[in-house]
Coordinates of C-alpha atoms and ligand atoms in Angstrom, one line a residue:
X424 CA -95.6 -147.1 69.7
X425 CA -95.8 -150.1 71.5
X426 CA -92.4 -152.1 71.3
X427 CA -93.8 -155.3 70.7
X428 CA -95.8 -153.9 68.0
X429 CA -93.3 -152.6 66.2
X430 CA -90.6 -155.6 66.0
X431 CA -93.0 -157.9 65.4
X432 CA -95.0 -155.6 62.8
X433 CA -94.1 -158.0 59.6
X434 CA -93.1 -154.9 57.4
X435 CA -89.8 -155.0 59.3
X436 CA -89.3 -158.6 57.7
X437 CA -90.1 -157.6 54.0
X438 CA -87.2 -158.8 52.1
X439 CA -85.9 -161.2 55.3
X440 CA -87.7 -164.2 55.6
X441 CA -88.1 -166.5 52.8
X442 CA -91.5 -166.5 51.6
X443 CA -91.6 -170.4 51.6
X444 CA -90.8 -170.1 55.4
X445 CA -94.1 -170.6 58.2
X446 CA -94.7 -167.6 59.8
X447 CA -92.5 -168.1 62.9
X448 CA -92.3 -165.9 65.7
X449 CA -88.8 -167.2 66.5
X450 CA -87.5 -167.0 63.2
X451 CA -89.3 -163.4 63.4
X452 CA -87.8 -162.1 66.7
X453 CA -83.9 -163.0 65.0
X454 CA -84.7 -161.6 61.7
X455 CA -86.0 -158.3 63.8
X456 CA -83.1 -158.4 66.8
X457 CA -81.2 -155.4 65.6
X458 CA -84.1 -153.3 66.3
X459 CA -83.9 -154.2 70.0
X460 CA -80.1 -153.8 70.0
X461 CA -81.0 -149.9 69.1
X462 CA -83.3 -149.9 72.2
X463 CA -80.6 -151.2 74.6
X464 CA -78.2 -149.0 73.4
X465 CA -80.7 -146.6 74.8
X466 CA -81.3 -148.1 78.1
X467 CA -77.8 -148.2 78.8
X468 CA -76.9 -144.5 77.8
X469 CA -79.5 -143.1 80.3
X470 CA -78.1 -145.1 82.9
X471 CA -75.1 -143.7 82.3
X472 CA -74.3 -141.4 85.1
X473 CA -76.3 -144.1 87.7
X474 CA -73.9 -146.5 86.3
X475 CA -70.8 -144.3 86.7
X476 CA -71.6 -143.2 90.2
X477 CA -72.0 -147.3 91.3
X478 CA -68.3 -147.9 89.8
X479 CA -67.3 -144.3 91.8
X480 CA -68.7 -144.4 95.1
X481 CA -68.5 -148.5 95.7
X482 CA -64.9 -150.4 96.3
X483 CA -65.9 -153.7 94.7
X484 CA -63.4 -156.7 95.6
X485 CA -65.1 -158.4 92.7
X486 CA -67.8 -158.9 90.0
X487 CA -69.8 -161.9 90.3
X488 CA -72.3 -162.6 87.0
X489 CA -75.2 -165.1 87.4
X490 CA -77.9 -166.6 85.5
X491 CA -79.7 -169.6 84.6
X492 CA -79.6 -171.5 81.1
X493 CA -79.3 -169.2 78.3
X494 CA -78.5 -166.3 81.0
X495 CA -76.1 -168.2 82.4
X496 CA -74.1 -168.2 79.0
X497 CA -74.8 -165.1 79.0
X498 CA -73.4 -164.6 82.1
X499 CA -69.8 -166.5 80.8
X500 CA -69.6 -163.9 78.0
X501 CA -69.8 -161.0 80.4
X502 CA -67.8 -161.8 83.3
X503 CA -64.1 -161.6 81.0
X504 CA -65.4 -159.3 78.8
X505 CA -65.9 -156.9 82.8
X506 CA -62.4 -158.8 84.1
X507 CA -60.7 -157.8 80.9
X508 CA -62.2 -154.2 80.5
X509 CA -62.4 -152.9 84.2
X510 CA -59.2 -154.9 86.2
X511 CA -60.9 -156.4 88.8
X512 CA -61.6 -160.6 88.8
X513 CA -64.9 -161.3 87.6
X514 CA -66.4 -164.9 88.0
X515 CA -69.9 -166.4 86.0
X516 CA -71.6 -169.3 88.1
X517 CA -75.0 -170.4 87.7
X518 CA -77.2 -169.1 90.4
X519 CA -77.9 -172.4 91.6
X520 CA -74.3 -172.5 92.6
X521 CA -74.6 -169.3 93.9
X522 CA -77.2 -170.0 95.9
X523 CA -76.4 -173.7 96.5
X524 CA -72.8 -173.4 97.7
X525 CA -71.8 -169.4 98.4
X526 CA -68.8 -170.3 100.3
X527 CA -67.2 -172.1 96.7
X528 CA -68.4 -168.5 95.3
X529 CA -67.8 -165.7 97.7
X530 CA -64.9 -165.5 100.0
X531 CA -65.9 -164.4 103.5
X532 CA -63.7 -160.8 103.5
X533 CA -64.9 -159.8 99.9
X534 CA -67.7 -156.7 98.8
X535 CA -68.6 -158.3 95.5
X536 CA -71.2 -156.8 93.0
X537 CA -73.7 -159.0 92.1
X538 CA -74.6 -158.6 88.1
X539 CA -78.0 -160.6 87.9
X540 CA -79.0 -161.1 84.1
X541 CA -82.6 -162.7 83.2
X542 CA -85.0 -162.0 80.7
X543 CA -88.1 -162.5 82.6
X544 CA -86.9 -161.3 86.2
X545 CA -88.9 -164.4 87.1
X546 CA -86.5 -167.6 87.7
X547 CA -86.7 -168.7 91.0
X548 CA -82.7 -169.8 91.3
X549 CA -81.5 -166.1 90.2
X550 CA -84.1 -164.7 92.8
X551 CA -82.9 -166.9 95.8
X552 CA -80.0 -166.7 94.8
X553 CA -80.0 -162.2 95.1
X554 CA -81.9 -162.7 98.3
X555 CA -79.4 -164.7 99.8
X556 CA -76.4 -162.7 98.1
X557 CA -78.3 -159.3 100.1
X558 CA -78.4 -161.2 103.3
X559 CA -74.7 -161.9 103.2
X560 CA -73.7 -158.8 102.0
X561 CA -74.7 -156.2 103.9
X562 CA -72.5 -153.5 101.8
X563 CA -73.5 -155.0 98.8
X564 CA -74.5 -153.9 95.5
X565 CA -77.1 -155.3 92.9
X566 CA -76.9 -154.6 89.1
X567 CA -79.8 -156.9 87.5
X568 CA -80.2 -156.7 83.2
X569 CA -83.6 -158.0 81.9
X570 CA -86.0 -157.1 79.3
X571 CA -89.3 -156.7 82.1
X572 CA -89.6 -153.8 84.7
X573 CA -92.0 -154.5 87.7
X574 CA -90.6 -158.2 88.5
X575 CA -89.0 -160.0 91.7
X576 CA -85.6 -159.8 91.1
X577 CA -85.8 -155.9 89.5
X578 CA -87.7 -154.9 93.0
X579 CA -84.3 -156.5 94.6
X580 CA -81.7 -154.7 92.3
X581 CA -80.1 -151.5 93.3
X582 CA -79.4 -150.8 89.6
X583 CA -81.4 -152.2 86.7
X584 CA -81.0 -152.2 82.6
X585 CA -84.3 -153.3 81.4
X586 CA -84.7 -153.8 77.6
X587 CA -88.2 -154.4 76.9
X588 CA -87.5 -154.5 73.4
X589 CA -86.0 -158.0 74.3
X590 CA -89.3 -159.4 75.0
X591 CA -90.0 -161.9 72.9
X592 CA -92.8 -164.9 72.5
X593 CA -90.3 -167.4 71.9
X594 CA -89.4 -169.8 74.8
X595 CA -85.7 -170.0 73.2
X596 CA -84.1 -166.7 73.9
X597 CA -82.8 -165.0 70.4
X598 CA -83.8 -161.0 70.5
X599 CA -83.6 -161.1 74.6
X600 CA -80.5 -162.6 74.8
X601 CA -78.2 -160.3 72.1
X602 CA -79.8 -157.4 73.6
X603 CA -79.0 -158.0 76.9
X604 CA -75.8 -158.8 75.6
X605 CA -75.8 -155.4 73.7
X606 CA -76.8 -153.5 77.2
X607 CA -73.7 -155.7 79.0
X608 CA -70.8 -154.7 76.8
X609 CA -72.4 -150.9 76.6
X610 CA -72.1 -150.4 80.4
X611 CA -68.9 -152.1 80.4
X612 CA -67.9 -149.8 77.6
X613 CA -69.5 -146.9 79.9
X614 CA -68.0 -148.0 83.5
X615 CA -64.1 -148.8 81.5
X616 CA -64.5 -145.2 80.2
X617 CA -62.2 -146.2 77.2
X618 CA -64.5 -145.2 74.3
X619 CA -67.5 -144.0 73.1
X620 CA -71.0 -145.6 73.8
X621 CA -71.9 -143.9 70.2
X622 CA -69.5 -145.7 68.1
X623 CA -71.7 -149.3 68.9
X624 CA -74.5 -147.7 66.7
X625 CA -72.4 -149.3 63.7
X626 CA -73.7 -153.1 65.4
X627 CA -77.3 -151.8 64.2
X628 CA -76.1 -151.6 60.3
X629 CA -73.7 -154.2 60.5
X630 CA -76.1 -156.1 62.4
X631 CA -78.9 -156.0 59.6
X632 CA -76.0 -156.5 56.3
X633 CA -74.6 -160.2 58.7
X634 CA -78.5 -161.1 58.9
X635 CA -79.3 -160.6 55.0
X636 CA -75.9 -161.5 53.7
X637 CA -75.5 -164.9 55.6
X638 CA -79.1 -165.7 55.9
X639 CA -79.1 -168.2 53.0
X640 CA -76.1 -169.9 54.2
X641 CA -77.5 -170.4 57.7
X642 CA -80.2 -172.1 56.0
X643 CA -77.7 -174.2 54.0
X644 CA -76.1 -175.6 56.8
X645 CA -79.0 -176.1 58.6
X646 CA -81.1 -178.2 55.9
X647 CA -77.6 -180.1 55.4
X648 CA -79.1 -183.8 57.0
X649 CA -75.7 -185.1 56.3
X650 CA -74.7 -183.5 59.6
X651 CA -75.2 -185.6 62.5
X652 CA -73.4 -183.9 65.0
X653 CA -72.3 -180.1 65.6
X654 CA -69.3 -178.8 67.5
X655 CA -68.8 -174.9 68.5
X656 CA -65.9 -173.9 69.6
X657 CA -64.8 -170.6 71.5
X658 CA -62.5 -169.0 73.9
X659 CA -62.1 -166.0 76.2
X660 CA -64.9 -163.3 75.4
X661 CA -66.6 -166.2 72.9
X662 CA -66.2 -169.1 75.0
X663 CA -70.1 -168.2 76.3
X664 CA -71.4 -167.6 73.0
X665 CA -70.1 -170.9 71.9
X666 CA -72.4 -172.5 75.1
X667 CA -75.4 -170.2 73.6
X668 CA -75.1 -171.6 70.4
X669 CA -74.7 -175.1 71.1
X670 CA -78.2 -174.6 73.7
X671 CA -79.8 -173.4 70.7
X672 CA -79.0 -176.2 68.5
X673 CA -80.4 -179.1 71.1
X674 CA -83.1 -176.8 72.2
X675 CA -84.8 -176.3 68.5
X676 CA -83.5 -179.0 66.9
X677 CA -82.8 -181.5 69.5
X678 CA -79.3 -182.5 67.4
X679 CA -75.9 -183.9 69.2
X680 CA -74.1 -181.2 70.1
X681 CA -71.8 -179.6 72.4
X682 CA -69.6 -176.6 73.2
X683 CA -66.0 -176.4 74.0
X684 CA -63.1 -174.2 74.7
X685 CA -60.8 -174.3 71.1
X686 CA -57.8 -175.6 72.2
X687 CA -60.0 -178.3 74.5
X688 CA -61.4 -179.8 71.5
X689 CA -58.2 -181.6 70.9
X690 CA -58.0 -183.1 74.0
X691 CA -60.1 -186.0 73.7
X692 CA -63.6 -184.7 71.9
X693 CA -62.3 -184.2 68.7
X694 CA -62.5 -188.1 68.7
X695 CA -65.8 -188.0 67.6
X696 CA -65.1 -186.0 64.4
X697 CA -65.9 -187.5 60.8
X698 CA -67.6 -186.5 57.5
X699 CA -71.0 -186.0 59.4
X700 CA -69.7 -183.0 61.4
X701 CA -69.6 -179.5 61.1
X702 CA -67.1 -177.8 63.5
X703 CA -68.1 -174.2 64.4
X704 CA -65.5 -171.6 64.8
X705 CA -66.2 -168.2 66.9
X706 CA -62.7 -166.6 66.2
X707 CA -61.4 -164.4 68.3
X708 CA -58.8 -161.0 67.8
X709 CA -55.8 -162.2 69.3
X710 CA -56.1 -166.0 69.1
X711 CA -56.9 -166.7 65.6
X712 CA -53.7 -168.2 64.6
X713 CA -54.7 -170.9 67.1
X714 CA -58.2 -171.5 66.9
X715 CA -57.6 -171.6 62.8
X716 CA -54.9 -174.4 63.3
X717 CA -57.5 -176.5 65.3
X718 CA -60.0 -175.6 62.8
X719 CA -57.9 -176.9 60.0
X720 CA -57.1 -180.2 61.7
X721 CA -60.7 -181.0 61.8
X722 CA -61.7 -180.2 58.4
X723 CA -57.9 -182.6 57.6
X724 CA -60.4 -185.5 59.8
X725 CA -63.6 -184.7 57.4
X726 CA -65.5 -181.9 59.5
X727 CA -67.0 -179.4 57.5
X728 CA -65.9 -175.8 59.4
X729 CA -67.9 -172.5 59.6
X730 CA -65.4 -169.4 60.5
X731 CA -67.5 -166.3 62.2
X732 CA -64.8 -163.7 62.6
X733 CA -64.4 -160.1 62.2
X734 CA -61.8 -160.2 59.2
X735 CA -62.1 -162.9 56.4
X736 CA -59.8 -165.5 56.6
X737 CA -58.4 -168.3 54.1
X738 CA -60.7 -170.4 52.1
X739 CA -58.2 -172.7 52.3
X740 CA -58.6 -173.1 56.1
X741 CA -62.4 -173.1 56.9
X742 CA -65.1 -174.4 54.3
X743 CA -67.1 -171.7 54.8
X744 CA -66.7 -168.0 56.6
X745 CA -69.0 -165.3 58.1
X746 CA -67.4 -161.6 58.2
X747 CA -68.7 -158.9 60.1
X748 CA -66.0 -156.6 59.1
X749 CA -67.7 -154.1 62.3
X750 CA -64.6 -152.0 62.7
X751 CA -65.5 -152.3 66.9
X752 CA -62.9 -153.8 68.7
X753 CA -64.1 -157.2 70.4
X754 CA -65.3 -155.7 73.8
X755 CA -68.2 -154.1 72.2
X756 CA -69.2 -156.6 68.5
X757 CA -69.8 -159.9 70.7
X758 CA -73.4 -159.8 69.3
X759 CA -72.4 -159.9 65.9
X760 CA -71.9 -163.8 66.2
X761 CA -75.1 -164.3 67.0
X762 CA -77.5 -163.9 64.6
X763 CA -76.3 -166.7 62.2
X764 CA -75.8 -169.3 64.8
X765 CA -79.4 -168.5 66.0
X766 CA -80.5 -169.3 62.0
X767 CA -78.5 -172.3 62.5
X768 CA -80.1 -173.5 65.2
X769 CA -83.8 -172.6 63.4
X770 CA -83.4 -173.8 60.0
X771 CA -82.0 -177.3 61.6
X772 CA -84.9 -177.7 63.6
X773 CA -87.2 -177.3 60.8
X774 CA -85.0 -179.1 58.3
X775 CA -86.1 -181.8 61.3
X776 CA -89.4 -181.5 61.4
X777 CA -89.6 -179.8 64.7
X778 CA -91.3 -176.2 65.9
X779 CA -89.3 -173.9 67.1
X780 CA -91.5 -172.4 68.7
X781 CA -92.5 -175.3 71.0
X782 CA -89.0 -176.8 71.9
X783 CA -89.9 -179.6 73.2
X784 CA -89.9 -180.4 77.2
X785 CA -89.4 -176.4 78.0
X786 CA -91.1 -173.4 79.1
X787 CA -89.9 -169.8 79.2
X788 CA -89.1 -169.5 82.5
X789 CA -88.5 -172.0 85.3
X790 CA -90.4 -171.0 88.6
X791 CA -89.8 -173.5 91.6
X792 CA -93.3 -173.8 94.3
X793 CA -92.1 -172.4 97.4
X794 CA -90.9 -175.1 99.5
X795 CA -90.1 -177.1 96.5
X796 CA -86.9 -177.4 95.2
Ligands
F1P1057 C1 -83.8 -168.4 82.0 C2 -84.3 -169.5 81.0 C3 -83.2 -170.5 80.7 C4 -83.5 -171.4 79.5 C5 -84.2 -170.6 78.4 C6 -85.3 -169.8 78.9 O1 -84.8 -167.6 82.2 O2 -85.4 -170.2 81.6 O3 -83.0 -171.3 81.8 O4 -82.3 -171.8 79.0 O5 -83.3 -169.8 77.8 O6 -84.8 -168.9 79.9 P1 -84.5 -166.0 82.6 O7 -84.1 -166.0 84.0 O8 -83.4 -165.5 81.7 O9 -85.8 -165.4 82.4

């Protein structure tokens, strides 16, 4: 069956979308995103022994992870999560610094691999950017993740992880992005040989009870007007989620907001916190004791706070939680934070009066005229 027909086929919302909702292919493609987290799964698995023989045969100095916009986010959630689970240093940059200024990104003596993540294989940046990566690197390796086969920057990869159960008619990425995500911390689950590729089917269930359990409160806190501004906070393996969430907010709903490391926040933007802000919260495993003290100091200033964590924590130090309770340890249940801070983003922008799907000033993908830049 075609994969676009089937995760778009409405049958898989019954029972999701409210039925006072438009019919929204953006609010469609979250509702339906487990279903293309099952498909990267699958991607990754029959790549396995490809991507075991890169890790084998290649003497990498270093992982470098590029992409543009939401890819680039992307790209800051992957590059600790590869750091942290395979040894060697690991660096996100957007591919305009990558192709702007190499020597700030590539030290002259290094073999790096190049991991190239974009949803449409299309942006020009990411493709300059490989080209002049190749040109440099004579020994080098490409490992691009996308949802389309048959583009520019697949034709340059040595390696690719193509989801096309990603694809999705929104210009915002939602389904594209967690997937890819999905398909990143599978083959970093694959190349760290620490545990099993098979226990991540538990994101599909888990996946599905997060959307329908917290789908109402999404929608509560996104129809909430008395919220004027929104802060997300998030460090190490979240920090780039956190960015991802915050681009979701301006692009549907065109709100203040902004993204920040958790401890940051005190140092100097927590200023602008009062009763008309809600602080966002994407704990992590080690560093909850922290991120929950900052958490409580803003709600002590008026913030509202929303907690998404793997284990429930203290109603009396967020307003309100969301609880995957996954049993995955962090390096594979990144996605999990997802969903909700996508609704977020939606219900705020409709709450507004604004379409979703036509965020306003952008297009899907960003191609620059040759000669133009
Ligand atoms: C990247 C991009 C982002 C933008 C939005 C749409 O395209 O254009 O720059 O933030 O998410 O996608 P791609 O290289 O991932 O196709």
């Amino acid at each position: 069956m075609d994969p676009q027909k089937h995760l778009q086929d409405e049958s898989a919302l019954a029972g999701l979308a409210p039925a006072d909702q438009p019919t929204s292919h953006t609010l469609n493609e979250i509702l339906t995103q487990p279903l293309a987290w099952q498909a990267a799964l699958e991607s990754v698995a029959h790549a396995q022994s490809a991507l075991k023989k890169l890790w084998l045969e290649k003497r990498f100095s270093e992982i470098l992870v590029t992409g543009c916009g939401s890819t680039y986010y992307l790209s800051l959630a992957v590059a600790p999560l590869l750091q942290q689970q395979l040894g060697l240093r690991a660096r996100a940059m957007p591919a305009s610094e990558l192709l702007l200024f190499p020597k700030t990104v590539v030290s002259s003596d290094s073999l790096p691999l190049l991991v190239t993540i974009s949803r449409s294989g299309r942006t020009s940046e990411t493709i300059r950017a490989t080209q002049a990566y190749k040109a440099a690197q004579q020994e080098g390796f490409v490992l691009n993740i996308g949802c389309y086969n048959e583009t520019e920057l697949v034709a340059l990869s040595d390696l690719a992880l193509i989801i096309q159960e990603g694809q999705e008619q929104s210009v915002v990425q939602t389904r594209s992005f967690s997937s890819m995500l999905v398909a990143a911390q599978a083959a970093s689950t694959i190349l760290a040989n620490e545990s099993q590729l098979s226990q991540m089917q538990i994101l599909l269930t888990t996946g599905w009870q997060i959307i329908s359990t917290y789908h109402d409160l999404a929608r509560q806190l996104g129809q909430n007007s008395s919220f004027e501004r929104f802060y997300f906070l998030g460090s190490g393996l979240q920090y780039g989620l956190a960015c991802e969430a915050n681009l979701k907010m301006k692009e549907m709903s065109l709100s203040v907001s902004e993204a920040f490391h958790f401890m940051e926040f005190r140092h100097g933007p927590m200023s602008m916190v009062d009763e008309h802000t809600l602080v966002v919260g994407l704990l992590s495993e080690t560093a909850s004791s922290y991120e929950l003290a900052v958490l409580r100091e803003m709600r002590a200033l008026g913030a509202q706070t929303l907690a998404l964590t793997e284990h429930p924590v203290s109603t009396q130090d967020v307003d309100y939680q969301v609880c995957f309770r996954s049993g995955l340890p962090e390096t594979q249940r990144s996605v999990l934070y997802l969903p909700v801070l996508q609704l977020l983003g939606y219900y705020r922008a409709i709450a507004r009066g604004h379409n979703p799907d036509q965020p306003h000033n952008l297009t899907a993908v960003i191609v620059l005229e040759p000669g133009n830049n």
